[in-house]
Coordinates of C-alpha atoms and ligand atoms in Angstrom, one line a residue:
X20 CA 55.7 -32.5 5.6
X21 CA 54.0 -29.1 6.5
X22 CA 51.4 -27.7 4.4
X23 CA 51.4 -23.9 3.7
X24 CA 47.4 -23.3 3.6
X25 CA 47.3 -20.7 0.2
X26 CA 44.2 -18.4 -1.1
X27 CA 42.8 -21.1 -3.1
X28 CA 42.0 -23.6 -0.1
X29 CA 40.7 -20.7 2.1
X30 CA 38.5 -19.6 -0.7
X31 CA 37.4 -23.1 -1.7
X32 CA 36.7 -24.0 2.4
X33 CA 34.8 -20.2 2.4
X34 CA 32.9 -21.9 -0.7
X35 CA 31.2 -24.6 1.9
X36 CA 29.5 -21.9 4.4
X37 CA 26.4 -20.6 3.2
X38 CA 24.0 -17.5 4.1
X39 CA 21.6 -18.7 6.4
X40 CA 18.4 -16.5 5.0
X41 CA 19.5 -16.8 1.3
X42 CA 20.8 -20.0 1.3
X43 CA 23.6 -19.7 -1.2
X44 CA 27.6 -20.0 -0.3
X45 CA 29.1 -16.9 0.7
X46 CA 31.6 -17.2 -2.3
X47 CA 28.9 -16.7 -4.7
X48 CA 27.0 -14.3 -3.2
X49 CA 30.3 -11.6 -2.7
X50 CA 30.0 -11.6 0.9
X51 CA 34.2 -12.6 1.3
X52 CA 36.0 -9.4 1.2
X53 CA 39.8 -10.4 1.6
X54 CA 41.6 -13.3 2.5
X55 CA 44.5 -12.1 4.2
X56 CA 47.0 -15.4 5.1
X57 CA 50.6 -14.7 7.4
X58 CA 52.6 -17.6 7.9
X59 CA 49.7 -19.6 9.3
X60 CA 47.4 -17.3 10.4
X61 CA 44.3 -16.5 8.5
X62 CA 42.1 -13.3 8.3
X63 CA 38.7 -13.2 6.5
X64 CA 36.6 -10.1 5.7
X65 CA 32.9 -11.1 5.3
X66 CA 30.8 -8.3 4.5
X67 CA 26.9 -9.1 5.7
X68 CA 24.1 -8.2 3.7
X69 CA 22.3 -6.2 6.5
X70 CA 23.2 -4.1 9.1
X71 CA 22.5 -5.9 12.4
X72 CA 21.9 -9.2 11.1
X73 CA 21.0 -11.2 13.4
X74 CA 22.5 -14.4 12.5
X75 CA 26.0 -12.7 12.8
X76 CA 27.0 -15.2 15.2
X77 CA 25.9 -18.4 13.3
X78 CA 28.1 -16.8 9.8
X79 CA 30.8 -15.9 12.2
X80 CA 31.4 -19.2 13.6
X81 CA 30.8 -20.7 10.1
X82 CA 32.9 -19.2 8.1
X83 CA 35.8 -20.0 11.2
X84 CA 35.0 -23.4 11.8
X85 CA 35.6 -23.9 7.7
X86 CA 38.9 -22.1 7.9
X87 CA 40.0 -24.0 10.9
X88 CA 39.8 -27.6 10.0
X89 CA 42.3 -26.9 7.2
X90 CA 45.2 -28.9 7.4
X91 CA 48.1 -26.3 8.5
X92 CA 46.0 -23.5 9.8
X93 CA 46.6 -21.3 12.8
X94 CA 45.1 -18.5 14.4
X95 CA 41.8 -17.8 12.2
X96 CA 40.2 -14.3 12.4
X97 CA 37.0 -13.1 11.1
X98 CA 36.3 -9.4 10.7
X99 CA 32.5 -8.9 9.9
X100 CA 31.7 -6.1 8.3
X101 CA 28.0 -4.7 6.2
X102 CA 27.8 -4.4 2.2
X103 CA 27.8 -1.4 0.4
X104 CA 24.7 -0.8 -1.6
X105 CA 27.1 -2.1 -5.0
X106 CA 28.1 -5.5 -2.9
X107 CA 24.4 -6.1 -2.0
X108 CA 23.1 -5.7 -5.4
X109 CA 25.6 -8.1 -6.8
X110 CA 25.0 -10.7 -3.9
X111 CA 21.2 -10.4 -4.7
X112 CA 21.8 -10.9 -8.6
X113 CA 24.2 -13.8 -8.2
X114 CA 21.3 -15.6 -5.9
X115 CA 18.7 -14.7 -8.3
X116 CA 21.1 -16.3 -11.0
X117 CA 21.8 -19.3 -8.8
X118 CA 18.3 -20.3 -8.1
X119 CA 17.6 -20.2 -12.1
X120 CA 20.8 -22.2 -12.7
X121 CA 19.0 -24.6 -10.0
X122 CA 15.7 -24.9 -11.3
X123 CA 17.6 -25.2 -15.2
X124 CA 19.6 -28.3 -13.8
X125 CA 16.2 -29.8 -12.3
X126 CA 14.4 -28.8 -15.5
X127 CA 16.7 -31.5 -17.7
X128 CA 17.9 -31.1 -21.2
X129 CA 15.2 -28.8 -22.9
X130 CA 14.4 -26.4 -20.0
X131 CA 12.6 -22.9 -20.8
X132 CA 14.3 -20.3 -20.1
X133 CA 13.2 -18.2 -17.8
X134 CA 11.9 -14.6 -18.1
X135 CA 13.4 -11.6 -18.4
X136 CA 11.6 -9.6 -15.6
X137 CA 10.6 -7.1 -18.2
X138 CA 9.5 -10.0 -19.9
X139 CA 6.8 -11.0 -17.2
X140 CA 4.6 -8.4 -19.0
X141 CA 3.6 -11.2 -21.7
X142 CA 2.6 -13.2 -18.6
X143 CA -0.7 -11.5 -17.9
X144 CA -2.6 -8.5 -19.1
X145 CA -2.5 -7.6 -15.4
X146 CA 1.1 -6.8 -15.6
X147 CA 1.4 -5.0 -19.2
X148 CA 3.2 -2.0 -18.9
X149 CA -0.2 0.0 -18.6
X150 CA -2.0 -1.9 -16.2
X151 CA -4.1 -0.5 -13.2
X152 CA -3.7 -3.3 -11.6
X153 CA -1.9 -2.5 -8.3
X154 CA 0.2 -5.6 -7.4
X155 CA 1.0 -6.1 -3.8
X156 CA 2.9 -9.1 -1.8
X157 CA 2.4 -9.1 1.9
X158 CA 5.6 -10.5 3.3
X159 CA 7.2 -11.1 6.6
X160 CA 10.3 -12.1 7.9
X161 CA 9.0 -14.9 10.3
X162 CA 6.3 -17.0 9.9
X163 CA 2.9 -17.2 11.7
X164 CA 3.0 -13.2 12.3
X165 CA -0.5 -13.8 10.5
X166 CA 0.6 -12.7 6.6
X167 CA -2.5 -14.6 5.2
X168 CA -5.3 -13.5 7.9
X169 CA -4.2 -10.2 7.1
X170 CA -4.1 -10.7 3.3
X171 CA -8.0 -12.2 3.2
X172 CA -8.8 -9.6 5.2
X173 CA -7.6 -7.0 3.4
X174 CA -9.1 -8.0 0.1
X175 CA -12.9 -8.3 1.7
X176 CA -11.7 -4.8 3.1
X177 CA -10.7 -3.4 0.0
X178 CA -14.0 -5.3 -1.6
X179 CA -15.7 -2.9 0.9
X180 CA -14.5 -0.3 -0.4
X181 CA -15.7 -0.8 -3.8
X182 CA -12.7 -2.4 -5.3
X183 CA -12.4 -5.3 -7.6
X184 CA -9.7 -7.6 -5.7
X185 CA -7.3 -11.0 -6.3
X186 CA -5.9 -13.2 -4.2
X187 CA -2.9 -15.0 -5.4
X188 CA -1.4 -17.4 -2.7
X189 CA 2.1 -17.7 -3.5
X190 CA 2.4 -20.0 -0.2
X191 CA 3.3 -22.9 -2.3
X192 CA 3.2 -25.6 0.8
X193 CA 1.2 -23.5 3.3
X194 CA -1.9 -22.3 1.0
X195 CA -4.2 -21.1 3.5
X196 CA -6.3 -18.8 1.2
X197 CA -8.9 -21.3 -0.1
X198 CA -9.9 -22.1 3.8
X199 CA -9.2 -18.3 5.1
X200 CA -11.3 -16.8 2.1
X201 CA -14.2 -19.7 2.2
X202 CA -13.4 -20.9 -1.2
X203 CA -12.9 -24.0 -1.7
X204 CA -13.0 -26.6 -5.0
X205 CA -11.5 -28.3 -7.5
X206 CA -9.4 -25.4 -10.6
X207 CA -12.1 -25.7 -13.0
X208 CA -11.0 -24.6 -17.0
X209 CA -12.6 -21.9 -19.5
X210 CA -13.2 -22.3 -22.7
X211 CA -9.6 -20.9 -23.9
X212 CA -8.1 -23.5 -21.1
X213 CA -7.7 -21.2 -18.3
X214 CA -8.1 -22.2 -15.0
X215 CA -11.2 -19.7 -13.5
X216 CA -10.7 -18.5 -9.9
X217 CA -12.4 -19.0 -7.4
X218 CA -14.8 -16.7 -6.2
X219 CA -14.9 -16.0 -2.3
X220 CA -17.6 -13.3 -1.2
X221 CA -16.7 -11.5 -4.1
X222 CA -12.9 -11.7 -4.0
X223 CA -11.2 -13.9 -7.0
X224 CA -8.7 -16.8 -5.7
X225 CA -5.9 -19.0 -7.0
X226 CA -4.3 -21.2 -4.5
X227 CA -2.6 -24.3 -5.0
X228 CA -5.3 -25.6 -2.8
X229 CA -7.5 -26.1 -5.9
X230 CA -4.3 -27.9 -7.7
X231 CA -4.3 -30.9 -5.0
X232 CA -6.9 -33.1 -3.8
X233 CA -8.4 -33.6 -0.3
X234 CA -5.4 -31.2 1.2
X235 CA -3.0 -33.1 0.2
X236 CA 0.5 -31.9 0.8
X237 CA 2.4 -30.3 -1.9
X238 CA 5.7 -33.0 -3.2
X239 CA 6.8 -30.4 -6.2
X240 CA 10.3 -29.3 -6.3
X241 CA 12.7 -26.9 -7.9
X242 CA 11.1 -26.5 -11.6
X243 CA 7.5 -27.1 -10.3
X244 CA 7.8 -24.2 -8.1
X245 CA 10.0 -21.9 -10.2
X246 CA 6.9 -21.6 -12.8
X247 CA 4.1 -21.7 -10.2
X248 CA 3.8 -17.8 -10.3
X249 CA 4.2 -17.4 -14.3
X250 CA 1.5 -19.9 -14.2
X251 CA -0.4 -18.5 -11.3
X252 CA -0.1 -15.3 -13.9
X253 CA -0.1 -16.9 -17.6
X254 CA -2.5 -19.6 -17.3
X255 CA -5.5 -18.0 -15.0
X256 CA -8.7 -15.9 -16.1
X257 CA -8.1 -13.4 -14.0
X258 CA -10.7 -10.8 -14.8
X259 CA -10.2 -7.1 -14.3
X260 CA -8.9 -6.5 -10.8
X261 CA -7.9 -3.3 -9.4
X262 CA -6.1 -4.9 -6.4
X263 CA -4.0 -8.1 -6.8
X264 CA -2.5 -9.4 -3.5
X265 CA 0.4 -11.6 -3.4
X266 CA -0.1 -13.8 -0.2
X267 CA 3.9 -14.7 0.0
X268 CA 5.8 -17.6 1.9
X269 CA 7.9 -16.4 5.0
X270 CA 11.2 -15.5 4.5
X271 CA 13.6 -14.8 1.4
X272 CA 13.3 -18.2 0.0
X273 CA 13.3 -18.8 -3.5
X274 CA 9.6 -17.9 -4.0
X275 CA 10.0 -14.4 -2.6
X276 CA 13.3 -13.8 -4.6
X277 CA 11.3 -14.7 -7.5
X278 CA 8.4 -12.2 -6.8
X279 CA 11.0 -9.4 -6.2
X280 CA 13.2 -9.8 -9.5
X281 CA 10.4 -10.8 -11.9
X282 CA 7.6 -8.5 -10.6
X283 CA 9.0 -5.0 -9.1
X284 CA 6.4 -3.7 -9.9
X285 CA 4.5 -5.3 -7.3
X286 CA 4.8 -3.1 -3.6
X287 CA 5.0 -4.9 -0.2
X288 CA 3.5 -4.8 2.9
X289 CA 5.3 -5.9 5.7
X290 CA 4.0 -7.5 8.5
X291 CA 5.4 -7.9 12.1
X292 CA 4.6 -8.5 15.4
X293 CA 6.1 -6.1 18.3
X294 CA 8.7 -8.2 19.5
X295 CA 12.1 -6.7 18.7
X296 CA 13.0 -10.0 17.2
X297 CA 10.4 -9.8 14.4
X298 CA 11.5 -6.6 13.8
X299 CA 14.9 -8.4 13.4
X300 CA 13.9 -10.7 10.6
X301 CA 11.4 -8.3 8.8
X302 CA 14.4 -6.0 8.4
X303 CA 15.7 -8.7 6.1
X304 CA 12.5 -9.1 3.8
X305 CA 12.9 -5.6 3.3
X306 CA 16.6 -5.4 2.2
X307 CA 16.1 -7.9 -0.5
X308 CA 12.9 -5.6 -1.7
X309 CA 14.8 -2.6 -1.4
X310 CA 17.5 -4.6 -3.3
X311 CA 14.8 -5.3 -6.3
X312 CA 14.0 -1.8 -6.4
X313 CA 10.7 -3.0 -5.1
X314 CA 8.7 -0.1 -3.1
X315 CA 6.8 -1.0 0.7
X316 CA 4.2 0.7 0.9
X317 CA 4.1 0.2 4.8
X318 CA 4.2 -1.9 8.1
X319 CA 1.0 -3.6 9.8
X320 CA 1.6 -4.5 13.0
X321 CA -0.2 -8.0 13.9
X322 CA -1.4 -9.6 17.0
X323 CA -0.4 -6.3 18.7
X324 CA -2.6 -6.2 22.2
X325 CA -5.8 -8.0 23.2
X326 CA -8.3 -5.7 23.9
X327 CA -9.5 -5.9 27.7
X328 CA -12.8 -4.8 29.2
X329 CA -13.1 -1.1 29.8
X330 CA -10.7 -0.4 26.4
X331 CA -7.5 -1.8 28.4
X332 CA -4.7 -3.4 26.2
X333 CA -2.9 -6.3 26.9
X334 CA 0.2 -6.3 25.3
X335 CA 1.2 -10.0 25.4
X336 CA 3.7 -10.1 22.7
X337 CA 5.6 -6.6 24.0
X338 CA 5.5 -4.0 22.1
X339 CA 6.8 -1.1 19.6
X340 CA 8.3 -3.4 17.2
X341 CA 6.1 -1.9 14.0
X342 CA 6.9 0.7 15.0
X343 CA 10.6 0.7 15.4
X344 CA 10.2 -1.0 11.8
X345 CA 8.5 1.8 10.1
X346 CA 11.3 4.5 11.2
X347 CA 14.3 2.1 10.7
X348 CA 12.7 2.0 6.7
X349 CA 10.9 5.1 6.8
X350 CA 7.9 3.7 5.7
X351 CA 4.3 4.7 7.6
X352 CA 3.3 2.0 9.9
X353 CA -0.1 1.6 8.6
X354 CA -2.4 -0.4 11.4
X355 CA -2.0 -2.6 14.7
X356 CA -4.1 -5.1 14.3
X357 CA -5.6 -6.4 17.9
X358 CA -5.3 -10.3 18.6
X359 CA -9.1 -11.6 18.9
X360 CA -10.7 -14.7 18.7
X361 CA -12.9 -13.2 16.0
X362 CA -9.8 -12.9 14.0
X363 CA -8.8 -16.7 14.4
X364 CA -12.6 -17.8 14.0
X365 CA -13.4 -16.0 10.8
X366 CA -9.9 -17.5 9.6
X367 CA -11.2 -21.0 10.3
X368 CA -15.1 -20.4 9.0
X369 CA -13.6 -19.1 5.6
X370 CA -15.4 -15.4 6.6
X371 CA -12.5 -13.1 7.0
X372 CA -13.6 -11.1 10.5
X373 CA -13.5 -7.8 8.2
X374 CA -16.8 -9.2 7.2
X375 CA -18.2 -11.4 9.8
X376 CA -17.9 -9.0 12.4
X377 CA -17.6 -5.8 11.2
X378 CA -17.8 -4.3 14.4
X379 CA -15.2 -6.0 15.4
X380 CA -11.5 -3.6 16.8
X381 CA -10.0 -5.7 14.6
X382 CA -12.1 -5.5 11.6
X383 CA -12.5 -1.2 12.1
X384 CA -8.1 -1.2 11.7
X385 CA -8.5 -3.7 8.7
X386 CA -10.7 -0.9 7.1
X387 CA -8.6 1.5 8.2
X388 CA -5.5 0.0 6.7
X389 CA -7.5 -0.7 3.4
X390 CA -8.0 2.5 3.2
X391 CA -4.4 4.4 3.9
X392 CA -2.9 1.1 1.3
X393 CA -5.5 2.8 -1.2
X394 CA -3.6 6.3 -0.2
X395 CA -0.6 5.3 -0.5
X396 CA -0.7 3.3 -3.5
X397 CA -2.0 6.6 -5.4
X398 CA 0.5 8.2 -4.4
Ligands
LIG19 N1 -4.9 -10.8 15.0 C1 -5.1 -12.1 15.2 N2 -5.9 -12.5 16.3 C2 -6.1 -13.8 16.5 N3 -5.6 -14.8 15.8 C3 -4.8 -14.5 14.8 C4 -4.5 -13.1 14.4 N4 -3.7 -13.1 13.3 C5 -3.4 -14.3 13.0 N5 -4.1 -15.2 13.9 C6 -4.0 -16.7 13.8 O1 -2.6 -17.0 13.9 C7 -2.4 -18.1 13.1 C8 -1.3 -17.8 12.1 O2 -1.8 -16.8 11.1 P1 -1.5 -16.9 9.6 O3 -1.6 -18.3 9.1 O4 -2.3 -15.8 9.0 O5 0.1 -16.5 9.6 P2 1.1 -16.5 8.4 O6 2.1 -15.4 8.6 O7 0.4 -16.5 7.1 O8 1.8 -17.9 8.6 P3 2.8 -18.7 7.6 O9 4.1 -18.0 7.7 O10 2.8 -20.1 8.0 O11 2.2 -18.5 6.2 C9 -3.7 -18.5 12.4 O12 -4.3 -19.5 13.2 C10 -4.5 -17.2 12.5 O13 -5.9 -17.5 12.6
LIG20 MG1 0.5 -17.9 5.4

């Protein structure tokens, strides 16, 4: 007997291929245009979140090998195609609902529901409606482009200037700030049972460094995660802070979808390297903030040249890839921060090269950057 392959079974097969970056099935998150079936020959329409995404290939081949190994299928054609601004707000909404649904069925029988993101507001007094508390997540596409150098560095920067400044490490698994920022210890309680941040050369720090002992690596899952940064928020002294920034994993994982729907109030900063490939990926980070409604403030440009004798510049990762970033989002690209073993070492000490070495190339663009973020986020 023959089988006529119908909508349903496409559909249901198209239900098994998931987004690479966001991790969901493409059913779910509206990327499956039309199914278009003649005698046995199937078409698909996908519609890619991004323009130029650059794991076209991997979808493309995805979503066909799916199709293919249904019993009675032909010729199998994929048309990709890029969502409308409509299409990529529902695909970001269903994810955001999926990864609560997740968390809910990890949570068990009694879970707490999770916030509205106006809702986040009763989190902290740093996010009421009429804070001066200017929120911003440094992001990046890929990782190791140097997110959390350039977010310690900025807050002893900004500290500089005269600013009271946060650190929140949102990198769940990869906290780094406790080492980068020299703070180190054991989350110690007030008298209202609030954990009290650490204090790292003037800059206040929560990282879940202090939550594990002797570096341990982090085992929490789903609901563990899902409330780290309402805790991070709800159940920290923060003091009064005119800079709070958001150290953020790499990528568009759960953590950063999180940070976008629940706090758009908080900017980003973006931070590449100049290969074209970076550039790539960072585009990405930037479509789900753009999707939240979530403002960037700018690009830095890391580990752009190594400075030579007689002010040379060795560009050993390429170059022009902040900024080809900055025009394709029309957003300033804000510094190019030189690669130095300054940079690395203060990382390592726990004395951010902003204020080891001051006179440092690296440090001067840090300052420079602090100040233009100060600009901007006036504006
Ligand atoms: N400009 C620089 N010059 C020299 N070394 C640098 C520079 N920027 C970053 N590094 C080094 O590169 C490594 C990666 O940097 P970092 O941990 O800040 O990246 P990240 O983007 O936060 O990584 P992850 O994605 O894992 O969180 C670190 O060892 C850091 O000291
Ligand atoms: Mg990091």
């Amino acid at each position: 007997m023959t089988r006529v392959v119908n909508h349903g079974m496409v559909l249901n097969a198209l239900g098994t291929v998931s987004d690479p970056e966001l991790h969901y099935d493409i059913v779910t998150l509206n990327m499956v245009r039309n199914i278009a079936i003649q005698g046995d020959d199937v078409k698909v329409d996908v519609a890619l979140t991004v323009q130029g995404c650059p794991l076209h290939q991997k979808i493309e081949q995805d979503v066909r090998n799916a199709v293919q190994k249904l019993p009675g299928v032909g010729e199998v054609t994929v048309n990709l195609d890029v969502m409308n601004d409509e299409e990529r707000r529902t695909a970001f909404s269903r994810a955001f609902q999926q990864s609560q649904q997740k968390k809910t069925a990890h949570e068990g029988p009694a879970p707490a529901k999770p916030a509205a993101p106006s809702q986040a507001a009763a989190w902290s007094p740093l996010l009421a409606e009429d804070s001066r508390t200017r929120l911003i997540g440094i992001a990046s596409g890929k990782g190791g482009v140097g997110k959390s150098t350039i977010t310690a560095n900025l807050a002893v920067a900004l500290q500089r200037l005269g600013f009271r400044v946060g650190v929140m490490d949102m990198d769940i698994y990869g906290y780094s700030q406790g080492r980068m920022l020299g703070a180190s210890g054991q989350a110690l309680a007030d008298d209202q049972q609030k954990i009290i941040p650490l204090d790292a050369h003037g800059v206040k720090v929560v990282s879940m460094g202090m939550f594990v002992k002797d570096n341990q690596a982090v085992v929490w899952r789903g609901p563990m995660l899902g409330k780290m940064m309402q805790q991070f928020f709800s159940d920290v002294a923060w003091p009064f802070l005119d800079y709070l920034l958001i150290d953020l994993p790499p990528g568009t994982g759960d953590v950063a979808l999180d940070v976008a729907t629940r706090l758009p109030q908080a900017s980003l900063v973006i931070v590449t390297t100049p290969q074209t490939v970076a550039k790539e990926v960072a585009m990405r980070t930037a479509d789900v903030a753009h999707r939240a409604h979530q403002r960037i403030l700018g690009i830095i440009e890391n580990m752009s040249y190594i400075p030579m004798a007689g002010g040379q510049r060795l560009e050993m990762f390429g170059s022009g890839g902040g900024e080809d970033l900055s025009r394709a989002l029309d957003v300033p690209l804000l510094g190019q921060v030189p690669m130095e073993t300054a940079v690395r070492e203060g990382a390592d000490q726990g004395v951010p090269v902003a204020l080891a070495a001051p006179e440092s190339e690296a440090a001067g663009v840090f300052l420079q950057v602090a100040q233009k973020l100060e600009a901007a986020a006036r504006a």
